[in-house]
Every structure is written in C-alpha cells, then in structure tokens.
Amino acid sequence: MAENNQQAGNPAQWSSRFAFIMAAVGSAVGLGNIWKFPYITGENGGGAFVLVYLACIAVIGLPLMMAEVMLGRRGGKSPIGTMERVAATEGRSKGWGGIGIMATLAAFLILSFYSVIAGWTMPYIVSAVSGDFSGIAAEESGALFGGLLASPGELLLWHSIFMGLTVLVSAGGVRHGLERAVTKLMPALFVLLLILVGYAMTTGHFGEAVGFLFTPDFSALTAEAVLVALGHAFFTLSLASGAMMAYGAYLKKDVSIARTSVVVAIMDTGVALLAGLAIFPIVFANGLEPGAGPGLIFVTLPVAFGQMPGGSFFASLFFVLLLFAAWTSSISMLESLVSYLNEKGVSRVKAAIGGGLVAWLVGITTVLSLNEWSGFTPLDMFARFEGKTLFDLYDYLTANIMMPLGALFTAIFVGWKMKPEHSASELGGWHRVWFPVVRYLSPIALLIVFYFNLK
C-alpha cells in the first residue's frame, strides 16, 4: 500500500495539498472548537487563557501533528500497519505497533459517544427552523435540552442518523468519499462561521467580546487553567486518535508536511477564535454568563437567539455549522479502523458499515447512560470513578489515559527510536527546530498532562 499510494493519480491518495488540508482541518475542527473552546475560555478568564492556549498549540500540538503525519506518510498504511512497518524499518520491536492499536481503539470509542453528542445538533436545527426558540426563557430552554437527554428513543434516532452519515462518506473511499465530503463541507463551514461573526458585529457588543478574548488578564489565570489550555490544545488537533496518521498515509511525497501542518494548525485555531467572536457578542448582548459551561451552546444560546431579530435564521445556521464540524471529525475517527480492516482484505464498504455498526451499538450504552442507566455507575468501588456513568468512563478513559499515553509514546518513538536522518528526510529544514521540541519538550508536557489527569 505504501508503494501504491505514491503513484500519481492513485484513488487511495489525496488529489492535492488542498484536499489534505481540508481533510486534516475537518478532522481537527469539531465540537471541541465550536462547543467546548468558547465555554472553557469563559470559565478560565478569557484573554490570558487564549494566549496560553495559542502557545500550547505552537509548542506542543503542532510538533506532534507533524510527527503523526510524517509517520503516516512514511508507513503508508493504517495507523496500526504504519507503526509496525516504520518500527521494522528502524530496527525496533514490532511492539511499537501498540501505538497504532491504542490510537485506533481510542478513535473508535470516542466515535461511539461523539456520534450521540453530535446527534444533539439535528433536533436543534429542527427547533431553530420551526421557530421554537422565539421568546424562549432560560427555564424553558433548560427543559428543552433536559427533555432531549431524557428521551432514549429520540437520542437513538439522531445517533443512528449521524452514524449513518459518517458511514456513507467513509464507504466512498479516499477520493470519492472523504475528499469529496471535506472539500465541500469545510468551505461551507467557514462561510457559515463568517456569516455568524458578521451578525455578531451588529449586536453592539463585538468590542466587548474582542476585549474578552484578546486582552490578557493574568490575574485570572490559574495553574488549572494552564493545564486545561494544554489539554485542549492537544485534543483539538485530533492527536493520538490515528486520524493524522491515517490521513498522512494518503499524502503525496512532494507535499511539505511541515508547511501543511502549520496551515492546518492555524486554520483550526482560527475556527476556535472565530467561534468565540460569533458566540460571545451574542452572550454579552443578552446579559448572559460567558462561563456557562457545557450548557452554553444548547441551553444559553437558544435563549439569546430567541430574543434577537432574525434569531431563527441565525440559530439554524449555527446548528448546521455545528453539525458540519462534528461530521468532518467523525469521518476521521472511523478512518483508522476502516483503513486497518481494508488492508486486511475487507472491502472498504464492508469495513465502513461493520465498523460503524459496532460503534453505533456501543453508542447505545451512552444513550442509555444519559437517562435509563444514569444510576448505573459500575466503578463506584474506586473513589476516582465514583458516580461516573458509562459515558463518563468512556470519556475519561480516552481523554485522560489512552490519548495522552499514545501521544507520549509517539513522541518517544520519533524523538528517541527513529533515526534522525529519516525524520529529517520527511521534514526538511523544519527538522532542526522540530526535533529538539518533540524529543524533550513534548514528552515532558505530556507527562505533566498525564500526571494531573490521574492526580
């Protein structure tokens, strides 16, 4: 597959640098940018948090992304196959393939519950189009969201539709499925986001939002906020989930990994900042709380949309934007598993349907843990896991253990086990800066994140 992937015009390869950038940005841009980034910024004081976040993206996230794309292109296979192949060529143990196994499992598990959360966007699109947010009060908005979570049948319906959309794209292959989807969805996402920012500029509170996001107040910055920024910078780029390795395997040899990764990181960060500029003016204009937590999007914003002129239209645009962002990310999560099954002889269509079906089945446990099984907390015998539902446990396992460990071992492999001349041949002149960072700084930062996640 590695040799075949380098042939010009191969359908198992991105047709252009633009296609790879759109795919990688689509993988990175998801609910974390548009849903999570605004509320964690609100919770952690605004501008100073944003500054630390940007530094973490540049110093930690970007070097690790370059490492994963480099490994993917060098191995030319699924994340599991790539790590086994590259380890063999470096004269290292086949056990390093465990990095690919952990990444694939993490992506699969995340997809199972991510599909459920992403499904929330669809009934909100319906409600927005129907004008249900018009004049809605905070209590009514909370009841609307609570009613959705309390209905396993409704959650299962939207979870099923969203997973079906993900499988549909994956089954189409690299050129006709992944590339065709991301090269249409990502430009559409940017257009929608810019329209919403343009609207936010008319609220009279745009300057307040700019000040909140970009004026650092270091007195509001805590040690915990720094760790949140470091953790989010790491996760927002889809690192340690196999996505960048899988997408890197389809990248042509004449494309600069470093320059392309920089573009992806800038675009991903830009989406997060634009989301803040779209959301906070609306929040401030309606006297709402910027640190409203996870409910900022699904409880607080509907109240704001319901009080503004043209609110139904802009609410519809916003939740369509959220759906597009989630969809492009879920496609990349499934790709790690599909590419592995494909190289083992399973057709892409069967691999996509089979992988999606199993992820859908596991996702049902998340659906139920939000309502019928909300009292089922199987690891209460351990103080750390007391009160955690299955959904909470999946999230904790992937975010706090599997992904940080996978990224740590990736940094160790490329920094200490891989011949520097081999990584230099892939990264060119950027290698002189990249190598000491990924060899020393990245492992230390990841160890800190891992330690405090488990503390």
mmCIF file of C-alpha atoms in Angstrom, residues 212 259 316:
data_model
loop_
_atom_site.group_PDB
_atom_site.id
_atom_site.type_symbol
_atom_site.label_atom_id
_atom_site.label_comp_id
_atom_site.label_asym_id
_atom_site.label_seq_id
_atom_site.Cartn_x
_atom_site.Cartn_y
_atom_site.Cartn_z
ATOM 1 C CA PHE A 212 -12.622 39.409 26.489
ATOM 2 C CA ARG A 259 4.152 23.802 5.985
ATOM 3 C CA SER A 316 -30.421 27.441 12.123
#
